[in-house]
Short mmCIF file of C-alpha atoms in Angstrom, two decimals:
data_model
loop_
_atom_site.label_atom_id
_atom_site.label_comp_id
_atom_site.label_asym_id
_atom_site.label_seq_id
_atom_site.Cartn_x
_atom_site.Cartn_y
_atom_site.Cartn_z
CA UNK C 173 181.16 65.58 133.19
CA UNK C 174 177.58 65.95 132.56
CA UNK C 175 175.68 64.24 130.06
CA UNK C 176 173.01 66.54 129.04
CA UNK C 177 172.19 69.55 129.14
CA UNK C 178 169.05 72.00 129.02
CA UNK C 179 168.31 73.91 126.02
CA UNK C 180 168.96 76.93 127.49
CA UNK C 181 172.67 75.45 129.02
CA UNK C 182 173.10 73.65 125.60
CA UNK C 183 173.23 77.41 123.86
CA UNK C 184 174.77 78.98 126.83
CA UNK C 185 177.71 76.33 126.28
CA UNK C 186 177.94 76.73 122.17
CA UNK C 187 177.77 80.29 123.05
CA UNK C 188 174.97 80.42 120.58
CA UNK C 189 170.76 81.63 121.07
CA UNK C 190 167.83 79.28 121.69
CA UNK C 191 167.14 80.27 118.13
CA UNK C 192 169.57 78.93 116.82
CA UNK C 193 170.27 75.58 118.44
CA UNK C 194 166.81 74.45 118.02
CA UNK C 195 168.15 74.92 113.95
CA UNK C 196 170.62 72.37 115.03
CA UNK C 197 168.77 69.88 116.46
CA UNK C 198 165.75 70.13 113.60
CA UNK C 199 169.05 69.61 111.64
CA UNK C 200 169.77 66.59 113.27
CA UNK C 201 173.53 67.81 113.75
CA UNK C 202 172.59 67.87 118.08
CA UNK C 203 170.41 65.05 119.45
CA UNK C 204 168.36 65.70 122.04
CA UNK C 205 165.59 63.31 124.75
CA UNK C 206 162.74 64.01 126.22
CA UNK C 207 161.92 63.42 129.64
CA UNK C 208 158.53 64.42 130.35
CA UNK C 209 158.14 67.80 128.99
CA UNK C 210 161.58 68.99 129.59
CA UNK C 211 164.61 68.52 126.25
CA UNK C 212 167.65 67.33 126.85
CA UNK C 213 170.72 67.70 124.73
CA UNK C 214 173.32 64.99 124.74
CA UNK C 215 176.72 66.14 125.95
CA UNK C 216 178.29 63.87 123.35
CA UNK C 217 176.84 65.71 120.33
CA UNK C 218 178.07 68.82 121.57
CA UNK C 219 181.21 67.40 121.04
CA UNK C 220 180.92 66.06 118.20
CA UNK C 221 179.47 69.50 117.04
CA UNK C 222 182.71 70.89 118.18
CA UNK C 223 184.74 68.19 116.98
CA UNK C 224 183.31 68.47 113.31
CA UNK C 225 183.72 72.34 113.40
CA UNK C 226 187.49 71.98 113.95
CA UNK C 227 187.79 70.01 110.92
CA UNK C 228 185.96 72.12 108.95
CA UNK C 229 187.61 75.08 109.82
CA UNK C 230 191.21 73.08 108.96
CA UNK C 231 190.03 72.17 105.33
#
């Protein structure tokens, strides 16, 4: 499994526009490196994206 991804494979994933996931990580609900120029996005906060989604959605 990977363990980042690009911004642009980060919304692609979500399903969701550049727009918006930059709104996430500003957030702070994604987390994101930098390596040189180029922004990361942690496979693990996806999932925890998705993770805390589910439980909101079964309140």
């Amino acid at each position: 499994m990977k363990k980042t991804f690009s911004v642009n494979g980060a919304a692609r994933t979500l399903g969701i526009g550049r727009t918006k996931l930059y709104e996430l990580l500003h957030a702070q609900k994604l987390t994101s490196i930098r390596i040189g120029r180029r922004r990361l996005v942690l496979a693990e906060s996806i999932d925890k994206l998705i993770e805390a989604a589910r439980v909101e959605e079964g309140r």
